[in-house]
CSV table of C-alpha atoms in Angstrom, one decimal:
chain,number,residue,atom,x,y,z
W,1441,UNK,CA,66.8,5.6,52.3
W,1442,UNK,CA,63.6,4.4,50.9
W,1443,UNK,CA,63.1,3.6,47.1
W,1444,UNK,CA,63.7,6.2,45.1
W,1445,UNK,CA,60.4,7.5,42.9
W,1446,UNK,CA,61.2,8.6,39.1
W,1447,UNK,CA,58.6,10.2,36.8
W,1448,UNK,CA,59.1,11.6,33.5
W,1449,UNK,CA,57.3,14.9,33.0
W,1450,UNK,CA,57.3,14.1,28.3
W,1451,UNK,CA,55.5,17.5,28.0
W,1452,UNK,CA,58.3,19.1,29.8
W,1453,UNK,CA,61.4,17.4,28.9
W,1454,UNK,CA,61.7,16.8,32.4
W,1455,UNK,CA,62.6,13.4,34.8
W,1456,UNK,CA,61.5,13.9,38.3
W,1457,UNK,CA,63.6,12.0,40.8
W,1458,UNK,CA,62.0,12.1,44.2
W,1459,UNK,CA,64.6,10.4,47.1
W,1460,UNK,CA,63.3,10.7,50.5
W,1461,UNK,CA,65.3,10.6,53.5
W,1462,UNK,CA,68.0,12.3,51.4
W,1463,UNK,CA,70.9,14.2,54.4
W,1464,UNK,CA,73.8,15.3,51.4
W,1465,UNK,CA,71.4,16.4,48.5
W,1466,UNK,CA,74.8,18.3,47.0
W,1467,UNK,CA,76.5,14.7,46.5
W,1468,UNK,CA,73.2,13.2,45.3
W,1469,UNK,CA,72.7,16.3,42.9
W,1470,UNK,CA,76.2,16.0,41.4
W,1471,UNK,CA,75.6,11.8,41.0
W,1472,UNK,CA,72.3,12.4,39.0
W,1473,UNK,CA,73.6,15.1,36.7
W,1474,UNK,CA,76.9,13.3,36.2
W,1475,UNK,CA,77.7,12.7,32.1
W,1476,UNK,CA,76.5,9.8,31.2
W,1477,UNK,CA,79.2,7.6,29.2
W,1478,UNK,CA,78.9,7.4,25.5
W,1479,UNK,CA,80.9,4.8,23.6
W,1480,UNK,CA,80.8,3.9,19.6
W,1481,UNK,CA,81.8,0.2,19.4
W,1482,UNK,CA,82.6,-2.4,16.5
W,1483,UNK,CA,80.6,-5.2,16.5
W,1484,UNK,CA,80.5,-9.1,15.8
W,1485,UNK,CA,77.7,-10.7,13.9
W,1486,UNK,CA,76.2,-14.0,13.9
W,1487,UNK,CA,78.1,-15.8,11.6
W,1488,UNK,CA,81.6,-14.9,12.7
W,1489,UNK,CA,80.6,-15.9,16.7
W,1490,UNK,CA,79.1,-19.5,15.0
W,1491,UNK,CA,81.6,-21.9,16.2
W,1492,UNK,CA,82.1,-20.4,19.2
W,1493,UNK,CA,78.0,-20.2,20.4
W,1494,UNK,CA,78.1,-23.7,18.9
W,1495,UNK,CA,81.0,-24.6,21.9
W,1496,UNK,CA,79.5,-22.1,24.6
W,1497,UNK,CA,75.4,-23.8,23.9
W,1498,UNK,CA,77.6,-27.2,24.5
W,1499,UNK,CA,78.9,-26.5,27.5
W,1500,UNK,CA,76.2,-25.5,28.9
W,1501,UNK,CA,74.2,-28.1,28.0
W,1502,UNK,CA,77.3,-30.4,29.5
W,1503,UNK,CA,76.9,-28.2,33.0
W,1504,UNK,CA,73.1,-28.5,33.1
W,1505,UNK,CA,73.4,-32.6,33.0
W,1506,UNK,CA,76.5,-32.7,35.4
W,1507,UNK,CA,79.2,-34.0,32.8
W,1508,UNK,CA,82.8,-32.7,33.5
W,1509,UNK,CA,84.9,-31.3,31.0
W,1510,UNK,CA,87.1,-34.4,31.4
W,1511,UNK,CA,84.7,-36.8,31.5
W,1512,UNK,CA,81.6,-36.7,29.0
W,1513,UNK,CA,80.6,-40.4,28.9
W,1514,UNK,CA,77.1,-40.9,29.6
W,1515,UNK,CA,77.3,-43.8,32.1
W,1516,UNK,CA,73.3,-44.3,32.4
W,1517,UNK,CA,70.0,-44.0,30.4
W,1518,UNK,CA,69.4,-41.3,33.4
W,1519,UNK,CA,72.4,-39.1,32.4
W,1520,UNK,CA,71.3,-39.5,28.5
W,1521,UNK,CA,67.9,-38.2,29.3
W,1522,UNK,CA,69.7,-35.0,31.3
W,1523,UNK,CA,71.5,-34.5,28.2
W,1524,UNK,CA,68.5,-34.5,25.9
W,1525,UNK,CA,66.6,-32.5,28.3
W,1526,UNK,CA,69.4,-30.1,28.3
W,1527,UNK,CA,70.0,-29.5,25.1
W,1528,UNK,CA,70.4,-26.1,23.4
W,1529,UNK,CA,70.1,-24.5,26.7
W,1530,UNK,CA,71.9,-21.4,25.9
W,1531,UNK,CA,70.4,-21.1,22.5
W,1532,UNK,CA,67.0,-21.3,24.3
W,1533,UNK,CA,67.9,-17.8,25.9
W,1534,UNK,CA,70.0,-16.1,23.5
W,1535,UNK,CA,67.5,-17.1,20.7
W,1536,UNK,CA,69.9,-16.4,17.5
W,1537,UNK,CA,69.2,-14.3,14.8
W,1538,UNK,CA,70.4,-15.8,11.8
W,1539,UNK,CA,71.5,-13.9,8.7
W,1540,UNK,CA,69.0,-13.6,5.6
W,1541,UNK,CA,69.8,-13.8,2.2
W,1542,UNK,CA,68.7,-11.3,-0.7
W,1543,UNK,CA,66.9,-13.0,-3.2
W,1544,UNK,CA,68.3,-10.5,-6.0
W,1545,UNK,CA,71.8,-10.2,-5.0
W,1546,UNK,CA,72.1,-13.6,-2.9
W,1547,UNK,CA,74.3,-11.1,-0.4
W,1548,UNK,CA,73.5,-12.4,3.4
W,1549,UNK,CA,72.6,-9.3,5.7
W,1550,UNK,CA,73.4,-9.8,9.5
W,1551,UNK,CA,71.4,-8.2,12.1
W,1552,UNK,CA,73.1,-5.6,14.3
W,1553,UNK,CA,71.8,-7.8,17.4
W,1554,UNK,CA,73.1,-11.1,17.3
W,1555,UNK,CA,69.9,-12.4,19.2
W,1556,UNK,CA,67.4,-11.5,21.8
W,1557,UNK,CA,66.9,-12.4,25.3
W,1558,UNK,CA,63.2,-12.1,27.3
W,1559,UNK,CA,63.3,-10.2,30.4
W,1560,UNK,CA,62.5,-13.2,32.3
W,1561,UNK,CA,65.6,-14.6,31.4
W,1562,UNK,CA,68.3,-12.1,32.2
W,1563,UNK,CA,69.4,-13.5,35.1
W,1564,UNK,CA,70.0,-17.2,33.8
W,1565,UNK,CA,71.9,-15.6,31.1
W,1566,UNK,CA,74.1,-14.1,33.4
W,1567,UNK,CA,74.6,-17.2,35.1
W,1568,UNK,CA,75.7,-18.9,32.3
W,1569,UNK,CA,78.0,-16.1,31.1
W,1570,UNK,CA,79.3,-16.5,34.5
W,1571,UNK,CA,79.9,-20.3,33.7
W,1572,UNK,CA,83.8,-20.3,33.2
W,1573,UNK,CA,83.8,-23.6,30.3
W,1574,UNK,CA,81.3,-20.6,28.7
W,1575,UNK,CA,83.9,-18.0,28.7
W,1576,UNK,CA,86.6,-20.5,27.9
W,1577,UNK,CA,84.5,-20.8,24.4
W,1578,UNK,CA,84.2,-17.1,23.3
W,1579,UNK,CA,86.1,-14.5,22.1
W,1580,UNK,CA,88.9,-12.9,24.4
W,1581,UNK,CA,87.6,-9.5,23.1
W,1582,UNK,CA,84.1,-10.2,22.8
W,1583,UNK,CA,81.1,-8.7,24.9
W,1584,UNK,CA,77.5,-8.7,25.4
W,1585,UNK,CA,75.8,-5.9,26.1
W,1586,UNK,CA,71.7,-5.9,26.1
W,1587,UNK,CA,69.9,-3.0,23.8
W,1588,UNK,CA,66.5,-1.0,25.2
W,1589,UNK,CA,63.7,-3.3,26.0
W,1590,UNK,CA,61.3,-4.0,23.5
W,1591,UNK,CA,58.1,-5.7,23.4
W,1592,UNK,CA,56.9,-8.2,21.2
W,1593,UNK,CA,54.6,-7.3,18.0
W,1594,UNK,CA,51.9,-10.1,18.8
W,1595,UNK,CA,52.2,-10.5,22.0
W,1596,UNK,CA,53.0,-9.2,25.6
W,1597,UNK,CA,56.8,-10.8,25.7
W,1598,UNK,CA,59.3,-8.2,26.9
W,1599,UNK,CA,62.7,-8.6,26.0
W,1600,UNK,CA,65.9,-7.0,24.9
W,1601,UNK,CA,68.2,-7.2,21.8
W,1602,UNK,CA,71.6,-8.8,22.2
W,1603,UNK,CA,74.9,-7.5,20.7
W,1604,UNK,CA,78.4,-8.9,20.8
W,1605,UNK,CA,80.4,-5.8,21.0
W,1606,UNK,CA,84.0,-6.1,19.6
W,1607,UNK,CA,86.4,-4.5,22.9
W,1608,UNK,CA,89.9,-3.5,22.9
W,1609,UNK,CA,92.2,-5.6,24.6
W,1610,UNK,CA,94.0,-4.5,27.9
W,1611,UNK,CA,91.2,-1.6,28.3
W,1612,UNK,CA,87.2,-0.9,28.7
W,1613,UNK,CA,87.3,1.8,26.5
W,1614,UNK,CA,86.2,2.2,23.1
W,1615,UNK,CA,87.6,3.5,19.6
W,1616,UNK,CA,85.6,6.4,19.6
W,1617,UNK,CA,84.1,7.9,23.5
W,1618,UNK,CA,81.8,10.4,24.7
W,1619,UNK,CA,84.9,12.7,24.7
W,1620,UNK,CA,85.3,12.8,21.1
W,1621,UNK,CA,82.0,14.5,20.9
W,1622,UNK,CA,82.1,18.3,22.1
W,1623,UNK,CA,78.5,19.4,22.4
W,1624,UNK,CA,75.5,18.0,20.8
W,1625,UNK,CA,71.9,19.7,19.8
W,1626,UNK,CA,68.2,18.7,19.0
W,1627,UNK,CA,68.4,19.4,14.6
W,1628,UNK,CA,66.4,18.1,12.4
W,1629,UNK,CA,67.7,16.0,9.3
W,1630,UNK,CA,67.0,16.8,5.3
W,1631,UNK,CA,63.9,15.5,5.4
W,1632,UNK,CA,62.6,17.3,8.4
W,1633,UNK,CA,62.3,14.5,10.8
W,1634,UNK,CA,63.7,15.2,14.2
W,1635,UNK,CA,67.5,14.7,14.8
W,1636,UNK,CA,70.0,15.2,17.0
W,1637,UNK,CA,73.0,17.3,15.8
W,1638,UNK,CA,76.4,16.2,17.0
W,1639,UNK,CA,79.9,18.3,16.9
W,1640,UNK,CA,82.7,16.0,17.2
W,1641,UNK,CA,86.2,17.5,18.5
W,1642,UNK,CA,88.8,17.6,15.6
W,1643,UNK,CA,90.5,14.2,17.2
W,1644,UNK,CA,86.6,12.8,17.5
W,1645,UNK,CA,85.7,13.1,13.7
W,1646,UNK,CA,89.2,11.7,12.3
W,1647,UNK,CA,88.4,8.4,14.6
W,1648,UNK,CA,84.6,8.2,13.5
W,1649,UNK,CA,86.1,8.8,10.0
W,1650,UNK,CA,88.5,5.8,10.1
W,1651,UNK,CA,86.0,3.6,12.4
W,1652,UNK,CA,83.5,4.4,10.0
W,1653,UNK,CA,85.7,3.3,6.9
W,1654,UNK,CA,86.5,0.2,8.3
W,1655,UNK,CA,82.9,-1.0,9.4
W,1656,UNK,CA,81.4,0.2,5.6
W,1657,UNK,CA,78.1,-2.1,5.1
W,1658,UNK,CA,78.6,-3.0,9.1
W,1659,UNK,CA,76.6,-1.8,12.2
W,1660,UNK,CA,77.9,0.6,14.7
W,1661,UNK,CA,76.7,0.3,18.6
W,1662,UNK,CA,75.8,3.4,20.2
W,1663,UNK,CA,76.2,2.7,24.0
W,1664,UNK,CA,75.2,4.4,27.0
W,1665,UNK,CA,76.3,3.5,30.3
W,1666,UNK,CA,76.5,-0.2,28.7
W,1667,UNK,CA,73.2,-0.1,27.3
W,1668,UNK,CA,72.9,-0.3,23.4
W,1669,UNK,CA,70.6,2.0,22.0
W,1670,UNK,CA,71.3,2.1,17.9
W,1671,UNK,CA,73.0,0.0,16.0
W,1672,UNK,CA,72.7,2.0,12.4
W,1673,UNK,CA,74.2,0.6,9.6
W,1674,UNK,CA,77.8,2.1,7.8
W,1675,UNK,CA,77.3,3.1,4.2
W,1676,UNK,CA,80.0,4.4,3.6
W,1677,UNK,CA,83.0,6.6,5.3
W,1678,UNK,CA,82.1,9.1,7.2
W,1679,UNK,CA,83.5,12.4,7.6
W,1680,UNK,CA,83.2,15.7,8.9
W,1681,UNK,CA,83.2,17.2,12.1
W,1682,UNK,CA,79.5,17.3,12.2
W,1683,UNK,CA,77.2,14.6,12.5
W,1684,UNK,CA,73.8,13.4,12.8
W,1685,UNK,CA,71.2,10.8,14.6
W,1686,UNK,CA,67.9,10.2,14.5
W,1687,UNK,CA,66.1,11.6,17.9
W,1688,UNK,CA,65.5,8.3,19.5
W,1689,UNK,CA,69.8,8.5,20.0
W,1690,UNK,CA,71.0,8.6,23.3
W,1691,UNK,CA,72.5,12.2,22.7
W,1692,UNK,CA,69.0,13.3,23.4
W,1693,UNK,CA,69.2,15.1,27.2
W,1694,UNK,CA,66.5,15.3,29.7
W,1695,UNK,CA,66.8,17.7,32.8
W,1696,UNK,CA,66.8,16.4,35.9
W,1697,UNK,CA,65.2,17.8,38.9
W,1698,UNK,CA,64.8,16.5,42.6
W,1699,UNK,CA,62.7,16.6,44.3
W,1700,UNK,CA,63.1,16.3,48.2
């Protein structure tokens, strides 16, 4: 099958998926217009992940100049000069966002992304994530998962947002799935800006109620298919079997057509 070609039609609401060479157009059909998966998830900020980046930036650092685990004695002026060379490797990609202080309250506010990463730089950090002295350094229950690309105010650098997502242990699921959710709706909020209207299933809203209690004054990832794409801010509890997002969430649903 060649490449396939995807347009999206904005005046229409519609994406345009051409796939040519397509035999079983049913199978593709039922693929495409498959429910995406929607997760809520807890997340880690900078400072509590500190000691650990701190460990995981060493170690690579370590693996970059060829020193073992067992063995970190520089034995030449050669291996030294790796070292320094090396140094903050992981840092380099991830490029932290550290937490900023209110001048009036002298309260630190953490970022929802722990960092960002430049598209040209994806695949090396995979390939230290893959590094197992990395993993060894983090968080059992801790992931990464990259936000929606973004581009750089002054100039043409492309990159995406980083988050340390908080998992459950002994499962890939979240607190609070897509399933909680029984139908959502383009709405528009108090102030007339577009929004996206969801109603939660009676089980849904008593979880976002007690997830939202629990992360008050803390972010909350809203994933789909792995990709973060809002990390709004908890106020407060949160209940009710109706909520709302702003239009940019994913909840927002294009129709798909194919074209063959």
């Amino acid at each position: 099958m060649a490449s396939p070609t995807i347009n999206l039609d904005e005046n229409r609401g519609v994406i345009n998926v051409e796939l040519a060479g397509i035999t079983d157009k049913a199978r593709v059909r039922k693929l495409l217009q498959a429910s995406a998966n929607l997760q809520f998830w807890e997340v880690y900020n900078i400072s509590e992940l500190a000691g650990a980046l701190q460990n995981a930036d060493k170690a690579v650092s370590d693996y970059l100049s060829g020193i073992s685990a067992t063995d970190t004695t520089l034995k030449s002026a050669s291996d030294s000069a790796k070292l320094a060379a090396n140094q903050n490797a992981f840092f380099k990609v991830i490029n932290p966002i550290d937490g900023q202080q209110d001048p009036k309250t002298g309260r630190t506010f953490y970022n929802a992304a722990i960092g960002s990463i430049a598209l040209k730089d994806t695949g090396v950090f995979n390939s230290y994530m893959n590094l197992e002295a990395v993993k060894a350094n983090l968080p059992a229950d801790v992931k990464f998962l990259l936000g929606v690309e973004e581009k750089a105010a002054k100039s043409n650098l492309r990159y995406y947002p980083l988050y340390a997502i908080k998992t459950i242990p002994g499962t890939d699921k979240a607190k609070l799935e897509g399933e909680g959710v029984e139908e959502s709706s383009q709405s528009f909020d108090e102030r007339g800006r577009p929004s996206i209207k969801m109603q939660m299933t009676n089980v849904g809203s008593k979880i976002w109620a007690k997830l939202t209690t629990d992360n008050t004054n803390r972010p909350i990832a809203i994933v789909l298919d792995d990709v973060v794409y809002s990390a709004p801010n908890v106020n407060g509890p949160i209940e009710g079997e109706v909520q709302k997002f702003p239009a940019t969430s994913p909840l927002k649903k294009h129709r798909i057509w194919l074209i063959y």
